[in-house]
Amino acid sequence: MNEKKEYYFEDFGVKINAKALDSDTLSLEILKKKSEEKLNPTSGKINCRCGNWSLKGNPTKFSVLRNNLKIAEFEDVEFSYPAWAMSKKEISGKWSSIKHAVGRKSKIFGLGEKTGYLEKSGYCYEMWNTDPGGFYTHNQDPLHISIPFYIVVPMQSNPDKPNITGVYLNQPEKSKFDVKYRTGQKYMGIATRENYLSLQLIYGENINQIIEKFTELTGKPFLPPRWALGYHQSKYGKPENEQEAIKLAKKFRKTEIPCDAFYFDIQHMDGFRIFTWDEERFPSPEEIVEELHDMGFKVVNIVDPGVKVEKGYEVFDSGSKKNVFVKDETDDLFEGIVWPGFCAFPDFFREKVKKWWADQHATLLEKGVDGIWNDMNEPAILFERKEIKEILSSLKNRIDRKNHLSIEDLRQLRTSSKEAPKGLIHENDQGEEISHKKLHNKYALHEAKGTSKAFRKYKPEKRPFVLTRAGFSGIQKYATIWTGDNSSTWEHMKMSIPMILNLGLSGIPHAGADVGGFHGNVEPELLTRWIQLGAFLPFYRNHSSIDTVDQEPWAFEEPWQKINRKYIRFRYKLLPYLYTLSYKAHRKGTPIARPLFLEFPHDKTSYSIQDEFMLGDSLLVSPVLERDTEKTSVYLPYQKDKKSIDWENWWNGEVLSSGYHIVDSPIETIPLFLREDKGVPLSNATSSTEEKPSKLILRGNLESKITIPLYHDDGKTKDYEEGEYFFGEFILKEAEESREANLEIKNDGYKPFWKEIEFKIRRGGSKAKITEFDDNLRKYTLTEI
Ligand code: MIG
């Protein structure tokens, strides 16, 4: 089945290599015949088989069939810049393109970190990791991360045979995805800056199966340490020094607002030299980190890729000696300007460089730092040294000759910075030179691989935590991502939802936006609403820029602080659920925050809802996204065949049926619903994940039967890989005359955290009695709810 089949279409000069990777995944390479190649033409039209997959047609139009069922149809293979792609500047150079006939009615999801609507139709997206620099708009594109993968949901009349397809363009070069836009309403246009196309087609009966396969191809999401799921506090410029760090930590404990991590942004370094600490402001990092640890905090330090070009600076010297930096076209050291001034850039694509990079982390990880935050790794470079020198000298000449400077000159400066970096030449492990154009989108992914090596070296027993801004498919194996420099506006809070949901559909479950917004001054109400929303999203970090007002949870007077505390505490109650969801994400790639249609694929309305989401399969969150709101319109989806189900309002126990409702949402309330026959494991709130909760609370909305999975382990080490974890399912059901609860233990390798258990079940009785249990509280039977 794994045999590669090559088809050659003489009339078109096109080769198609098809290879079934397994019964659900087909790899298709579409290439132009090279003039020196001698190929046997495929006779007539193709209708050839490859495992259970077959192709039919020719490069102007061909279908892909799986078990004789049509999965996809493609048209118009071209080896030139497609008309729909629109940018005059790019026309020269190699390009290949194809059209995927997705059908008018289909819905398209995925594409990673993109602005715009949840459903991606009506826009042409580009994959080219970019720091937008400053405020980004609701349709800004591209941003920091490239995930050239989309899911087509055909929305045809027979939802029981859905025939959903995932398409992965397995190429890091710049690419474009025109979603039913200039290619026409039936088509998805795919173009890449290369002379071939490498596509992987994934078949699935539902979207989860597609994501599962896609993450098998690109990497399963990492299982974060439990503290990574807590509340995190960060601000560019703060803590400014050691005293401030301790003050901040104390304030959290004093105000009883839980918090697990502090971030040390670029202010902690000596003149922005990576892997250093400013000696005046952070004279004893080891002690300070230890003190923070003692108070239950973890520390995450920022690391940018640019290394200051400066003799005598150890990182630069050792890197130069080991020849780890990227060169330019004339074989000189490539220099770009970032915070420290002229910088050299590690050539992460080589193993040796990754190792060198890992070694540099001693100054952080050996000092006790728990996590690494990789910023500016698109890489974002303000100017390229040589280029800017040329532009400036020509400008100077013209000024000296009293020539007029025009808008063109200004534009040249701007585009030079916008299009940086261009002039880098990489080298791979085989010693071959590769232009940056080919590898740009994978720069951050290889940096993340290097960073994860650092954890293996300095903290071999611990699970790594890496936060990254840029990435490519596969980044989920190494890092959590955040959506970069958003703004403290209601619009930005709103747009973060479809962004995070599409990231989840694209294999990246651990994602979040800066809570409270990065740029600009947050208003109290927005901060509170954002803290409410963030409590239900996988990565929960409050972060803001240096020149903005403070936005810690206590930054404003009451009632804000009280409400903020309530939701951050609620986050900690949710941790058993979130951690169980993270485990599922780790095993299967399943998103943690999910669009409604992932849970309710038969409900057509659910495909167009992007201001609500499901946390796991049980909770529906409908955040308040407008100012001064007392009521919110909520859509509660239907089960299959438009069967209405009972949704329980989390806060007041009221039961609502499927459909639209107007619900109360005063400032202390974010509408939250528990799905029928679903339940969530909760705990009591703690001040951080270092403190062990004592209570397990099982909250369920029982109609006939609920299964509540629960995963637990030490939350820190890799011992779970050796089976040292607890996994069980609580099964609650209506029995003859009473209700029954049972715990079915599937894996008994770790002692669960609770000493006490409480049931909160709608319909009858809120307390359950444990009638039988062993000494370790591991096995028991519960009756009489
Ligand atoms: O804008 O390191 O996205 O989170 O605080 C300057 C300073 C560079 C950009 C990141 C932001 C971080 C900031 N950085």
Short mmCIF file of N, CA and C in Angstrom, two decimals, residues 216-293:
data_model
loop_
_atom_site.label_atom_id
_atom_site.label_comp_id
_atom_site.label_asym_id
_atom_site.label_seq_id
_atom_site.Cartn_x
_atom_site.Cartn_y
_atom_site.Cartn_z
N GLU A 216 -1.02 13.31 13.79
CA GLU A 216 -0.12 12.16 13.64
C GLU A 216 0.97 12.50 12.62
N LEU A 217 0.58 13.23 11.59
CA LEU A 217 1.55 13.61 10.56
C LEU A 217 2.53 14.66 11.07
N THR A 218 2.04 15.62 11.83
CA THR A 218 2.89 16.78 12.16
C THR A 218 3.37 16.77 13.61
N GLY A 219 2.78 15.97 14.46
CA GLY A 219 3.23 15.90 15.86
C GLY A 219 2.08 16.09 16.83
N LYS A 220 2.05 15.26 17.85
CA LYS A 220 1.00 15.39 18.87
C LYS A 220 1.36 16.53 19.80
N PRO A 221 0.35 17.27 20.25
CA PRO A 221 0.59 18.37 21.18
C PRO A 221 1.29 17.90 22.46
N PHE A 222 2.16 18.71 23.00
CA PHE A 222 2.86 18.35 24.23
C PHE A 222 1.88 18.36 25.41
N LEU A 223 2.20 17.62 26.42
CA LEU A 223 1.40 17.67 27.65
C LEU A 223 2.08 18.69 28.57
N PRO A 224 1.44 19.82 28.78
CA PRO A 224 2.12 20.85 29.59
C PRO A 224 2.19 20.44 31.06
N PRO A 225 3.17 20.98 31.78
CA PRO A 225 3.11 20.83 33.23
C PRO A 225 1.83 21.51 33.72
N ARG A 226 1.28 21.05 34.85
CA ARG A 226 -0.01 21.59 35.26
C ARG A 226 0.04 23.10 35.49
N TRP A 227 1.16 23.61 35.97
CA TRP A 227 1.22 25.05 36.25
C TRP A 227 0.99 25.89 34.99
N ALA A 228 1.29 25.31 33.83
CA ALA A 228 1.11 26.05 32.57
C ALA A 228 -0.36 26.33 32.30
N LEU A 229 -1.24 25.62 32.98
CA LEU A 229 -2.68 25.83 32.78
C LEU A 229 -3.27 26.79 33.81
N GLY A 230 -2.44 27.24 34.73
CA GLY A 230 -2.92 28.19 35.74
C GLY A 230 -3.01 29.60 35.16
N TYR A 231 -3.18 30.56 36.06
CA TYR A 231 -3.22 31.96 35.63
C TYR A 231 -1.80 32.51 35.63
N HIS A 232 -1.43 33.25 34.57
CA HIS A 232 -0.08 33.80 34.45
C HIS A 232 -0.14 35.33 34.37
N GLN A 233 0.84 35.97 34.96
CA GLN A 233 0.89 37.44 34.97
C GLN A 233 2.16 37.92 34.27
N SER A 234 1.98 38.90 33.40
CA SER A 234 3.12 39.37 32.63
C SER A 234 2.92 40.82 32.23
N LYS A 235 4.00 41.55 32.13
CA LYS A 235 3.95 42.89 31.54
C LYS A 235 5.35 43.26 31.07
N TYR A 236 5.41 43.77 29.87
CA TYR A 236 6.67 44.25 29.31
C TYR A 236 7.18 45.36 30.24
N GLY A 237 8.37 45.19 30.78
CA GLY A 237 8.93 46.20 31.69
C GLY A 237 8.69 45.93 33.17
N LYS A 238 7.91 44.89 33.48
CA LYS A 238 7.56 44.64 34.88
C LYS A 238 7.60 43.14 35.16
N PRO A 239 8.21 42.64 36.19
CA PRO A 239 8.91 43.36 37.23
C PRO A 239 10.22 43.98 36.71
N GLU A 240 10.42 45.20 37.17
CA GLU A 240 11.56 45.97 36.72
C GLU A 240 12.84 45.49 37.41
N ASN A 241 12.67 44.98 38.60
CA ASN A 241 13.83 44.51 39.36
C ASN A 241 13.37 43.43 40.34
N GLU A 242 14.31 42.92 41.10
CA GLU A 242 14.00 41.81 42.01
C GLU A 242 12.96 42.18 43.05
N GLN A 243 13.09 43.38 43.60
CA GLN A 243 12.16 43.79 44.66
C GLN A 243 10.74 43.82 44.13
N GLU A 244 10.62 44.32 42.90
CA GLU A 244 9.27 44.41 42.35
C GLU A 244 8.66 43.03 42.12
N ALA A 245 9.51 42.08 41.73
CA ALA A 245 9.03 40.71 41.51
C ALA A 245 8.44 40.15 42.79
N ILE A 246 9.16 40.37 43.89
CA ILE A 246 8.70 39.83 45.17
C ILE A 246 7.43 40.56 45.64
N LYS A 247 7.44 41.87 45.39
CA LYS A 247 6.26 42.66 45.78
C LYS A 247 5.01 42.15 45.05
N LEU A 248 5.20 41.91 43.79
CA LEU A 248 4.10 41.43 42.94
C LEU A 248 3.59 40.07 43.45
N ALA A 249 4.55 39.22 43.76
CA ALA A 249 4.19 37.87 44.23
C ALA A 249 3.39 37.96 45.53
N LYS A 250 3.88 38.82 46.41
CA LYS A 250 3.20 38.96 47.70
C LYS A 250 1.78 39.50 47.52
N LYS A 251 1.68 40.42 46.60
CA LYS A 251 0.38 41.04 46.36
C LYS A 251 -0.65 39.99 45.91
N PHE A 252 -0.22 39.07 45.06
CA PHE A 252 -1.14 38.01 44.63
C PHE A 252 -1.61 37.19 45.83
N ARG A 253 -0.66 36.82 46.68
CA ARG A 253 -1.03 35.99 47.80
C ARG A 253 -1.91 36.76 48.79
N LYS A 254 -1.57 38.05 48.95
CA LYS A 254 -2.34 38.86 49.89
C LYS A 254 -3.78 39.08 49.40
N THR A 255 -3.92 39.33 48.13
CA THR A 255 -5.26 39.58 47.60
C THR A 255 -6.02 38.28 47.35
N GLU A 256 -5.35 37.16 47.60
CA GLU A 256 -5.94 35.84 47.38
C GLU A 256 -6.42 35.65 45.95
N ILE A 257 -5.62 36.16 45.05
CA ILE A 257 -5.88 35.91 43.63
C ILE A 257 -4.85 34.87 43.20
N PRO A 258 -5.31 33.70 42.78
CA PRO A 258 -4.36 32.66 42.42
C PRO A 258 -3.48 33.07 41.24
N CYS A 259 -2.26 32.59 41.22
CA CYS A 259 -1.37 32.86 40.10
C CYS A 259 -0.25 31.83 40.13
N ASP A 260 0.15 31.36 38.96
CA ASP A 260 1.18 30.34 38.88
C ASP A 260 2.48 30.79 38.26
N ALA A 261 2.46 31.86 37.47
CA ALA A 261 3.71 32.19 36.79
C ALA A 261 3.88 33.68 36.54
N PHE A 262 5.13 34.09 36.61
CA PHE A 262 5.54 35.45 36.24
C PHE A 262 6.45 35.37 35.03
N TYR A 263 6.39 36.39 34.23
CA TYR A 263 7.21 36.44 33.02
C TYR A 263 8.24 37.55 33.17
N PHE A 264 9.47 37.24 32.80
CA PHE A 264 10.51 38.25 32.78
C PHE A 264 10.77 38.61 31.32
N ASP A 265 10.28 39.77 30.94
CA ASP A 265 10.39 40.24 29.56
C ASP A 265 11.80 40.80 29.33
N ILE A 266 12.01 41.45 28.18
CA ILE A 266 13.37 41.85 27.81
C ILE A 266 14.08 42.78 28.81
N GLN A 267 13.31 43.36 29.73
CA GLN A 267 13.97 44.24 30.73
C GLN A 267 14.89 43.47 31.67
N HIS A 268 14.77 42.15 31.72
CA HIS A 268 15.61 41.43 32.69
C HIS A 268 17.04 41.26 32.18
N MET A 269 17.23 41.56 30.89
CA MET A 269 18.55 41.29 30.31
C MET A 269 19.48 42.49 30.45
N ASP A 270 20.73 42.20 30.25
CA ASP A 270 21.73 43.24 30.24
C ASP A 270 21.81 43.79 28.82
N GLY A 271 21.23 44.96 28.62
CA GLY A 271 21.26 45.57 27.27
C GLY A 271 20.65 44.68 26.20
N PHE A 272 19.64 43.94 26.54
CA PHE A 272 18.94 43.06 25.60
C PHE A 272 19.80 41.93 25.05
N ARG A 273 20.88 41.63 25.74
CA ARG A 273 21.70 40.49 25.32
C ARG A 273 21.04 39.23 25.85
N ILE A 274 20.69 38.34 24.94
CA ILE A 274 19.96 37.16 25.40
C ILE A 274 20.85 36.28 26.28
N PHE A 275 20.22 35.56 27.15
CA PHE A 275 20.87 34.68 28.13
C PHE A 275 21.73 35.43 29.15
N THR A 276 21.38 36.70 29.36
CA THR A 276 22.05 37.43 30.45
C THR A 276 20.99 37.99 31.38
N TRP A 277 21.44 38.45 32.55
CA TRP A 277 20.58 39.17 33.48
C TRP A 277 21.22 40.52 33.74
N ASP A 278 20.42 41.55 33.83
CA ASP A 278 20.95 42.85 34.16
C ASP A 278 21.47 42.81 35.60
N GLU A 279 22.75 43.09 35.77
CA GLU A 279 23.35 42.87 37.09
C GLU A 279 22.87 43.84 38.16
N GLU A 280 22.45 45.02 37.71
CA GLU A 280 21.99 45.98 38.72
C GLU A 280 20.59 45.65 39.20
N ARG A 281 19.74 45.33 38.27
CA ARG A 281 18.35 45.13 38.65
C ARG A 281 18.04 43.68 39.06
N PHE A 282 18.81 42.77 38.52
CA PHE A 282 18.63 41.36 38.89
C PHE A 282 19.97 40.75 39.30
N PRO A 283 20.53 41.23 40.42
CA PRO A 283 21.86 40.78 40.81
C PRO A 283 21.92 39.32 41.27
N SER A 284 20.82 38.80 41.78
CA SER A 284 20.90 37.42 42.27
C SER A 284 19.71 36.59 41.78
N PRO A 285 19.72 36.32 40.50
CA PRO A 285 18.56 35.63 39.91
C PRO A 285 18.22 34.31 40.60
N GLU A 286 19.27 33.59 40.97
CA GLU A 286 19.02 32.28 41.56
C GLU A 286 18.16 32.40 42.83
N GLU A 287 18.55 33.36 43.65
CA GLU A 287 17.81 33.54 44.91
C GLU A 287 16.39 34.02 44.67
N ILE A 288 16.29 34.94 43.73
CA ILE A 288 14.96 35.50 43.50
C ILE A 288 14.00 34.43 42.95
N VAL A 289 14.53 33.61 42.07
CA VAL A 289 13.69 32.54 41.51
C VAL A 289 13.30 31.57 42.62
N GLU A 290 14.25 31.30 43.48
CA GLU A 290 13.94 30.39 44.57
C GLU A 290 12.86 30.97 45.51
N GLU A 291 13.01 32.25 45.77
CA GLU A 291 12.01 32.88 46.63
C GLU A 291 10.61 32.82 46.00
N LEU A 292 10.59 33.05 44.71
CA LEU A 292 9.30 32.96 44.01
C LEU A 292 8.76 31.54 44.03
N HIS A 293 9.66 30.59 43.83
CA HIS A 293 9.23 29.18 43.91
C HIS A 293 8.61 28.88 45.27
#
